[in-house]
């Protein structure tokens, strides 16, 4: 298991870069990947419905097949793992488990639990599918960024990839209809440093300060 070093959040943010060249001999254990995912699920989500699901791909033959689906991106095959982040467009079906769990943990009383369950069941099921997919995609972005920062804090490297054939992915991995693929994240140890990048000046992106 990778030794976890104590760094400030600012250090982790500044050290994280998108890495595309990986040491193909370096392996991360399933147990540690599960630890990273479990910590990442502390990310916020709309109504705490947690509309994210993961497929972790480590088998070398499967990664090779996935590389073809992902526009021949080398990092898909050479990273220790690829984590596919999927959205759940029927996230409201999690509501009982989510809020009953919070009630049983002592975080809310029964009245509030019932109120939140009823409120969710009055709104989410009747929202257009596109709206629910947008919610799930937004929440997937939150957990994906959290996952990449956690990985960097543990000494690993990542790169998010939106460029892949989603229909082929659905067929290959037999993705249920209520789920849809959003992003692939390569996870491993860099073989070469990432390219340095710049960011737009703050005055170009800060529209106003009122």
mmCIF file of N, CA, C and O in Angstrom, residues 85-136:
data_model
loop_
_atom_site.group_PDB
_atom_site.id
_atom_site.type_symbol
_atom_site.label_atom_id
_atom_site.label_comp_id
_atom_site.label_asym_id
_atom_site.label_seq_id
_atom_site.Cartn_x
_atom_site.Cartn_y
_atom_site.Cartn_z
ATOM 1 N N UNK A 85 -16.777 6.444 -14.206
ATOM 2 C CA UNK A 85 -17.784 7.072 -13.355
ATOM 3 C C UNK A 85 -19.081 7.137 -14.154
ATOM 4 O O UNK A 85 -19.134 7.714 -15.236
ATOM 5 N N UNK A 86 -20.116 6.520 -13.607
ATOM 6 C CA UNK A 86 -21.421 6.470 -14.260
ATOM 7 C C UNK A 86 -22.428 7.263 -13.443
ATOM 8 O O UNK A 86 -22.310 7.370 -12.213
ATOM 9 N N UNK A 87 -23.415 7.822 -14.133
ATOM 10 C CA UNK A 87 -24.490 8.525 -13.459
ATOM 11 C C UNK A 87 -25.734 7.666 -13.371
ATOM 12 O O UNK A 87 -25.991 6.832 -14.243
ATOM 13 N N UNK A 88 -26.507 7.888 -12.323
ATOM 14 C CA UNK A 88 -27.768 7.169 -12.117
ATOM 15 C C UNK A 88 -28.907 8.146 -12.347
ATOM 16 O O UNK A 88 -29.167 9.027 -11.524
ATOM 17 N N UNK A 89 -29.598 8.019 -13.483
ATOM 18 C CA UNK A 89 -30.669 8.959 -13.799
ATOM 19 C C UNK A 89 -31.947 8.660 -13.026
ATOM 20 O O UNK A 89 -32.906 9.436 -13.080
ATOM 21 N N UNK A 90 -31.962 7.554 -12.281
ATOM 22 C CA UNK A 90 -33.089 7.239 -11.405
ATOM 23 C C UNK A 90 -32.624 7.267 -9.947
ATOM 24 O O UNK A 90 -32.970 6.417 -9.130
ATOM 25 N N UNK A 91 -31.847 8.295 -9.653
ATOM 26 C CA UNK A 91 -31.249 8.418 -8.319
ATOM 27 C C UNK A 91 -32.273 8.498 -7.191
ATOM 28 O O UNK A 91 -31.998 8.146 -6.049
ATOM 29 N N UNK A 92 -33.485 8.923 -7.520
ATOM 30 C CA UNK A 92 -34.531 9.038 -6.501
ATOM 31 C C UNK A 92 -34.904 7.685 -5.899
ATOM 32 O O UNK A 92 -35.449 7.622 -4.789
ATOM 33 N N UNK A 93 -34.586 6.611 -6.602
ATOM 34 C CA UNK A 93 -34.880 5.284 -6.065
ATOM 35 C C UNK A 93 -33.963 4.918 -4.894
ATOM 36 O O UNK A 93 -34.180 3.914 -4.218
ATOM 37 N N UNK A 94 -32.937 5.743 -4.662
ATOM 38 C CA UNK A 94 -32.044 5.540 -3.513
ATOM 39 C C UNK A 94 -32.576 6.215 -2.255
ATOM 40 O O UNK A 94 -31.969 6.089 -1.185
ATOM 41 N N UNK A 95 -33.666 6.967 -2.367
ATOM 42 C CA UNK A 95 -34.046 7.893 -1.308
ATOM 43 C C UNK A 95 -34.307 7.208 0.034
ATOM 44 O O UNK A 95 -33.890 7.701 1.090
ATOM 45 N N UNK A 96 -35.010 6.082 0.032
ATOM 46 C CA UNK A 96 -35.303 5.403 1.299
ATOM 47 C C UNK A 96 -34.016 4.997 2.006
ATOM 48 O O UNK A 96 -33.854 5.219 3.209
ATOM 49 N N UNK A 97 -33.104 4.397 1.257
ATOM 50 C CA UNK A 97 -31.855 3.929 1.854
ATOM 51 C C UNK A 97 -31.024 5.095 2.389
ATOM 52 O O UNK A 97 -30.435 5.024 3.472
ATOM 53 N N UNK A 98 -30.992 6.195 1.632
ATOM 54 C CA UNK A 98 -30.189 7.354 2.024
ATOM 55 C C UNK A 98 -30.704 7.968 3.319
ATOM 56 O O UNK A 98 -29.959 8.142 4.294
ATOM 57 N N UNK A 99 -31.989 8.283 3.361
ATOM 58 C CA UNK A 99 -32.503 9.018 4.514
ATOM 59 C C UNK A 99 -32.794 8.111 5.707
ATOM 60 O O UNK A 99 -32.676 8.535 6.853
ATOM 61 N N UNK A 100 -33.158 6.852 5.437
ATOM 62 C CA UNK A 100 -33.335 5.940 6.566
ATOM 63 C C UNK A 100 -31.988 5.675 7.236
ATOM 64 O O UNK A 100 -31.892 5.562 8.455
ATOM 65 N N UNK A 101 -30.931 5.607 6.414
ATOM 66 C CA UNK A 101 -29.592 5.435 6.976
ATOM 67 C C UNK A 101 -29.201 6.611 7.848
ATOM 68 O O UNK A 101 -28.598 6.437 8.917
ATOM 69 N N UNK A 102 -29.545 7.830 7.405
ATOM 70 C CA UNK A 102 -29.237 9.018 8.197
ATOM 71 C C UNK A 102 -30.031 9.027 9.504
ATOM 72 O O UNK A 102 -29.518 9.413 10.564
ATOM 73 N N UNK A 103 -31.265 8.573 9.423
ATOM 74 C CA UNK A 103 -32.099 8.495 10.631
ATOM 75 C C UNK A 103 -31.537 7.468 11.611
ATOM 76 O O UNK A 103 -31.396 7.749 12.813
ATOM 77 N N UNK A 104 -31.183 6.308 11.109
ATOM 78 C CA UNK A 104 -30.655 5.255 11.984
ATOM 79 C C UNK A 104 -29.304 5.636 12.588
ATOM 80 O O UNK A 104 -28.959 5.176 13.671
ATOM 81 N N UNK A 105 -28.566 6.514 11.896
ATOM 82 C CA UNK A 105 -27.282 6.977 12.432
ATOM 83 C C UNK A 105 -27.463 8.106 13.451
ATOM 84 O O UNK A 105 -26.501 8.559 14.063
ATOM 85 N N UNK A 106 -28.705 8.557 13.617
ATOM 86 C CA UNK A 106 -28.983 9.606 14.592
ATOM 87 C C UNK A 106 -28.790 11.011 14.055
ATOM 88 O O UNK A 106 -28.734 11.972 14.829
ATOM 89 N N UNK A 107 -28.729 11.156 12.712
ATOM 90 C CA UNK A 107 -28.476 12.463 12.127
ATOM 91 C C UNK A 107 -29.756 13.257 11.874
ATOM 92 O O UNK A 107 -29.696 14.449 11.578
ATOM 93 N N UNK A 108 -30.905 12.588 11.923
ATOM 94 C CA UNK A 108 -32.180 13.297 11.759
ATOM 95 C C UNK A 108 -33.277 12.501 12.445
ATOM 96 O O UNK A 108 -33.153 11.280 12.624
ATOM 97 N N UNK A 109 -34.334 13.209 12.843
ATOM 98 C CA UNK A 109 -35.452 12.505 13.477
ATOM 99 C C UNK A 109 -36.359 11.908 12.398
ATOM 100 O O UNK A 109 -36.205 12.174 11.198
ATOM 101 N N UNK A 110 -37.323 11.103 12.847
ATOM 102 C CA UNK A 110 -38.179 10.380 11.902
ATOM 103 C C UNK A 110 -39.049 11.331 11.084
ATOM 104 O O UNK A 110 -39.292 11.102 9.890
ATOM 105 N N UNK A 111 -39.487 12.411 11.704
ATOM 106 C CA UNK A 111 -40.347 13.360 10.992
ATOM 107 C C UNK A 111 -39.604 13.989 9.814
ATOM 108 O O UNK A 111 -40.133 14.097 8.702
ATOM 109 N N UNK A 112 -38.365 14.398 10.062
ATOM 110 C CA UNK A 112 -37.572 14.982 8.979
ATOM 111 C C UNK A 112 -37.245 13.950 7.913
ATOM 112 O O UNK A 112 -37.230 14.260 6.716
ATOM 113 N N UNK A 113 -36.983 12.726 8.334
ATOM 114 C CA UNK A 113 -36.714 11.653 7.371
ATOM 115 C C UNK A 113 -37.903 11.491 6.427
ATOM 116 O O UNK A 113 -37.744 11.467 5.198
ATOM 117 N N UNK A 114 -39.098 11.391 7.002
ATOM 118 C CA UNK A 114 -40.294 11.198 6.185
ATOM 119 C C UNK A 114 -40.551 12.401 5.279
ATOM 120 O O UNK A 114 -40.942 12.244 4.109
ATOM 121 N N UNK A 115 -40.310 13.603 5.801
ATOM 122 C CA UNK A 115 -40.525 14.810 5.006
ATOM 123 C C UNK A 115 -39.604 14.824 3.786
ATOM 124 O O UNK A 115 -40.043 15.141 2.668
ATOM 125 N N UNK A 116 -38.343 14.466 3.976
ATOM 126 C CA UNK A 116 -37.384 14.489 2.874
ATOM 127 C C UNK A 116 -37.679 13.385 1.855
ATOM 128 O O UNK A 116 -37.541 13.592 0.647
ATOM 129 N N UNK A 117 -38.080 12.232 2.351
ATOM 130 C CA UNK A 117 -38.439 11.142 1.434
ATOM 131 C C UNK A 117 -39.641 11.544 0.578
ATOM 132 O O UNK A 117 -39.640 11.370 -0.647
ATOM 133 N N UNK A 118 -40.660 12.106 1.224
ATOM 134 C CA UNK A 118 -41.860 12.505 0.498
ATOM 135 C C UNK A 118 -41.562 13.625 -0.496
ATOM 136 O O UNK A 118 -42.065 13.621 -1.628
ATOM 137 N N UNK A 119 -40.724 14.573 -0.095
ATOM 138 C CA UNK A 119 -40.368 15.677 -0.984
ATOM 139 C C UNK A 119 -39.633 15.176 -2.223
ATOM 140 O O UNK A 119 -39.924 15.603 -3.354
ATOM 141 N N UNK A 120 -38.715 14.258 -2.012
ATOM 142 C CA UNK A 120 -37.974 13.682 -3.144
ATOM 143 C C UNK A 120 -38.912 12.930 -4.076
ATOM 144 O O UNK A 120 -38.832 13.073 -5.306
ATOM 145 N N UNK A 121 -39.811 12.154 -3.504
ATOM 146 C CA UNK A 121 -40.725 11.347 -4.321
ATOM 147 C C UNK A 121 -41.776 12.192 -5.051
ATOM 148 O O UNK A 121 -42.386 11.723 -6.017
ATOM 149 N N UNK A 122 -41.965 13.430 -4.600
ATOM 150 C CA UNK A 122 -42.901 14.333 -5.286
ATOM 151 C C UNK A 122 -42.247 15.054 -6.466
ATOM 152 O O UNK A 122 -42.950 15.583 -7.324
ATOM 153 N N UNK A 123 -40.910 15.100 -6.471
ATOM 154 C CA UNK A 123 -40.239 15.930 -7.469
ATOM 155 C C UNK A 123 -39.401 15.129 -8.474
ATOM 156 O O UNK A 123 -39.657 15.166 -9.684
ATOM 157 N N UNK A 124 -38.417 14.395 -7.994
ATOM 158 C CA UNK A 124 -37.450 13.751 -8.894
ATOM 159 C C UNK A 124 -38.085 12.801 -9.918
ATOM 160 O O UNK A 124 -37.718 12.847 -11.098
ATOM 161 N N UNK A 125 -39.025 11.940 -9.524
ATOM 162 C CA UNK A 125 -39.575 11.002 -10.526
ATOM 163 C C UNK A 125 -40.284 11.699 -11.680
ATOM 164 O O UNK A 125 -40.417 11.132 -12.765
ATOM 165 N N UNK A 126 -40.742 12.929 -11.454
ATOM 166 C CA UNK A 126 -41.514 13.642 -12.467
ATOM 167 C C UNK A 126 -40.675 14.655 -13.252
ATOM 168 O O UNK A 126 -41.181 15.290 -14.178
ATOM 169 N N UNK A 127 -39.428 14.804 -12.867
ATOM 170 C CA UNK A 127 -38.536 15.677 -13.621
ATOM 171 C C UNK A 127 -38.179 15.006 -14.943
ATOM 172 O O UNK A 127 -38.052 13.777 -15.005
ATOM 173 N N UNK A 128 -38.010 15.771 -16.032
ATOM 174 C CA UNK A 128 -37.601 15.170 -17.305
ATOM 175 C C UNK A 128 -36.294 14.407 -17.159
ATOM 176 O O UNK A 128 -35.424 14.784 -16.360
ATOM 177 N N UNK A 129 -36.156 13.351 -17.942
ATOM 178 C CA UNK A 129 -34.943 12.537 -17.861
ATOM 179 C C UNK A 129 -33.686 13.376 -18.088
ATOM 180 O O UNK A 129 -32.682 13.175 -17.414
ATOM 181 N N UNK A 130 -33.753 14.330 -19.017
ATOM 182 C CA UNK A 130 -32.589 15.157 -19.315
ATOM 183 C C UNK A 130 -32.174 15.973 -18.090
ATOM 184 O O UNK A 130 -30.979 16.172 -17.830
ATOM 185 N N UNK A 131 -33.146 16.445 -17.326
ATOM 186 C CA UNK A 131 -32.849 17.195 -16.101
ATOM 187 C C UNK A 131 -32.146 16.292 -15.090
ATOM 188 O O UNK A 131 -31.144 16.668 -14.477
ATOM 189 N N UNK A 132 -32.655 15.081 -14.934
ATOM 190 C CA UNK A 132 -32.044 14.148 -13.982
ATOM 191 C C UNK A 132 -30.640 13.740 -14.427
ATOM 192 O O UNK A 132 -29.741 13.575 -13.610
ATOM 193 N N UNK A 133 -30.433 13.591 -15.739
ATOM 194 C CA UNK A 133 -29.098 13.275 -16.242
ATOM 195 C C UNK A 133 -28.136 14.437 -15.993
ATOM 196 O O UNK A 133 -26.961 14.224 -15.671
ATOM 197 N N UNK A 134 -28.631 15.668 -16.138
ATOM 198 C CA UNK A 134 -27.787 16.826 -15.860
ATOM 199 C C UNK A 134 -27.388 16.885 -14.387
ATOM 200 O O UNK A 134 -26.240 17.220 -14.054
ATOM 201 N N UNK A 135 -28.331 16.570 -13.510
ATOM 202 C CA UNK A 135 -28.027 16.544 -12.076
ATOM 203 C C UNK A 135 -26.965 15.495 -11.782
ATOM 204 O O UNK A 135 -25.980 15.753 -11.083
ATOM 205 N N UNK A 136 -27.156 14.298 -12.329
ATOM 206 C CA UNK A 136 -26.198 13.210 -12.092
ATOM 207 C C UNK A 136 -24.830 13.550 -12.666
ATOM 208 O O UNK A 136 -23.796 13.239 -12.055
#
